[in-house]
Amino acid sequence: MEGLYRVVYEETEISGMEGTTTHFKIYPDEKRMILLRMGSTDARMEFENRKKHVCLYDTPYGVLEIAITTNDLKIDVSDNGGKIRIDYEMSVSGQKPVRTILSIDIRPQ
């Protein structure tokens, strides 16, 4: 699919999600990114400028409903790697939202 970049990596015990594979589907033209986790933790989290998405986050300890509101999503990627910066608010099961800024640096192998 044109305009789509994919990043895949295996989580380690450092992240607390050992046994989970994380996939990023990056759509620079649409200013949208999907984070998929499969394994010991399962989730599909969508980040899209100025939009709210709700997902289920399935962990070994139970399932959580997470609401994500993306305040700003900056995508600067190419075949040579790049950077993504996501400014978002996340609330778990209706709790008070917590603002988070996630910066991702992508380098080809």
C-alpha positions as a printed NumPy array, in Angstrom:
array([[  0.   ,   0.   ,   0.   ],
       [  1.473,   3.358,  -1.023],
       [  1.899,   5.915,   1.742],
       [  2.229,   3.229,   4.434],
       [  5.33 ,   2.505,   6.505],
       [  5.601,  -0.438,   8.879],
       [  7.839,  -0.896,  11.901],
       [  7.939,  -4.182,  13.833],
       [  9.887,  -5.099,  16.952],
       [  9.84 ,  -7.591,  19.816],
       [  9.216,  -6.246,  23.316],
       [ 11.646,  -7.231,  26.079],
       [ 11.342,  -7.683,  29.828],
       [ 12.483,  -4.036,  30.187],
       [  9.089,  -2.882,  28.846],
       [  7.254,  -5.449,  30.965],
       [  5.723,  -6.945,  27.811],
       [  8.164,  -9.737,  27.011],
       [  6.566, -12.13 ,  24.514],
       [  4.742,  -9.302,  22.709],
       [  5.372,  -8.13 ,  19.153],
       [  4.674,  -4.438,  18.512],
       [  3.756,  -3.173,  15.04 ],
       [  3.471,   0.458,  13.939],
       [  1.443,   1.173,  10.804],
       [  2.354,   4.724,   9.824],
       [  0.27 ,   6.731,   7.347],
       [  2.177,  10.035,   6.873],
       [ -0.219,  11.449,   4.257],
       [ -3.203,  10.914,   6.573],
       [ -1.354,  12.015,   9.75 ],
       [ -2.386,   8.732,  11.345],
       [ -0.61 ,   5.875,  13.109],
       [ -1.845,   2.539,  14.419],
       [  0.015,   0.69 ,  17.159],
       [ -0.717,  -3.051,  17.302],
       [  0.491,  -5.313,  20.075],
       [  0.17 ,  -9.087,  19.87 ],
       [  1.321, -11.713,  22.319],
       [  1.278, -11.539,  26.114],
       [ -0.372,  -8.106,  25.671],
       [ -2.895,  -7.407,  22.884],
       [ -4.022,  -3.958,  21.776],
       [ -4.876,  -1.809,  18.78 ],
       [ -4.284,   1.868,  19.54 ],
       [ -5.002,   4.513,  16.923],
       [ -3.497,   7.996,  16.896],
       [ -4.989,  10.596,  14.562],
       [ -4.675,  14.38 ,  14.795],
       [ -7.42 ,  15.937,  16.936],
       [ -9.434,  12.692,  17.181],
       [-10.467,  10.379,  19.998],
       [-10.268,   6.602,  19.692],
       [-11.219,   3.931,  22.229],
       [ -9.467,   0.572,  22.411],
       [ -9.287,  -2.521,  24.58 ],
       [ -5.882,  -3.263,  26.097],
       [ -5.68 ,  -6.968,  26.962],
       [ -2.962,  -7.758,  29.52 ],
       [ -2.177, -10.885,  31.562],
       [ -3.864,  -9.056,  34.478],
       [ -7.123,  -8.237,  32.688],
       [ -8.692,  -6.093,  29.976],
       [ -8.675,  -2.296,  30.186],
       [-10.722,   0.152,  28.147],
       [ -8.46 ,   3.008,  27.055],
       [ -9.57 ,   6.291,  25.468],
       [ -6.885,   8.132,  23.497],
       [ -7.276,  11.725,  22.324],
       [ -4.451,  12.819,  20.032],
       [ -3.615,  16.495,  20.515],
       [ -0.82 ,  16.577,  17.93 ],
       [  0.839,  13.971,  15.726],
       [  4.009,  14.802,  13.816],
       [  5.268,  12.229,  11.317],
       [  8.555,  12.653,   9.436],
       [  9.431,   9.255,   7.956],
       [ 10.931,   7.912,   4.749],
       [ 12.541,   4.683,   3.552],
       [ 15.646,   5.765,   5.527],
       [ 13.861,   5.985,   8.897],
       [ 12.618,   9.098,  10.636],
       [ 10.841,  10.48 ,  13.674],
       [  7.334,  10.463,  15.094],
       [  6.107,  12.639,  17.962],
       [  2.688,  12.018,  19.512],
       [  1.155,  14.389,  22.057],
       [ -1.909,  12.621,  23.448],
       [ -4.158,  12.204,  26.462],
       [ -5.032,   8.734,  27.667],
       [ -7.656,   7.699,  30.177],
       [ -8.173,   4.201,  31.503],
       [-11.733,   3.051,  32.208],
       [-13.105,   6.582,  32.511],
       [-10.39 ,   7.87 ,  34.868],
       [ -8.928,  11.386,  34.59 ],
       [ -6.876,  11.668,  31.36 ],
       [ -3.086,  11.753,  31.585],
       [ -1.139,  13.758,  29.01 ],
       [  1.757,  11.897,  27.419],
       [  4.312,  12.806,  24.776],
       [  5.79 ,   9.838,  22.923],
       [  8.827,  10.342,  20.68 ],
       [  9.841,   7.515,  18.354],
       [ 13.148,   7.44 ,  16.471],
       [ 13.096,   4.952,  13.572],
       [ 16.317,   3.579,  12.069],
       [ 16.52 ,   0.924,   9.353],
       [ 18.477,  -2.25 ,  10.126]])
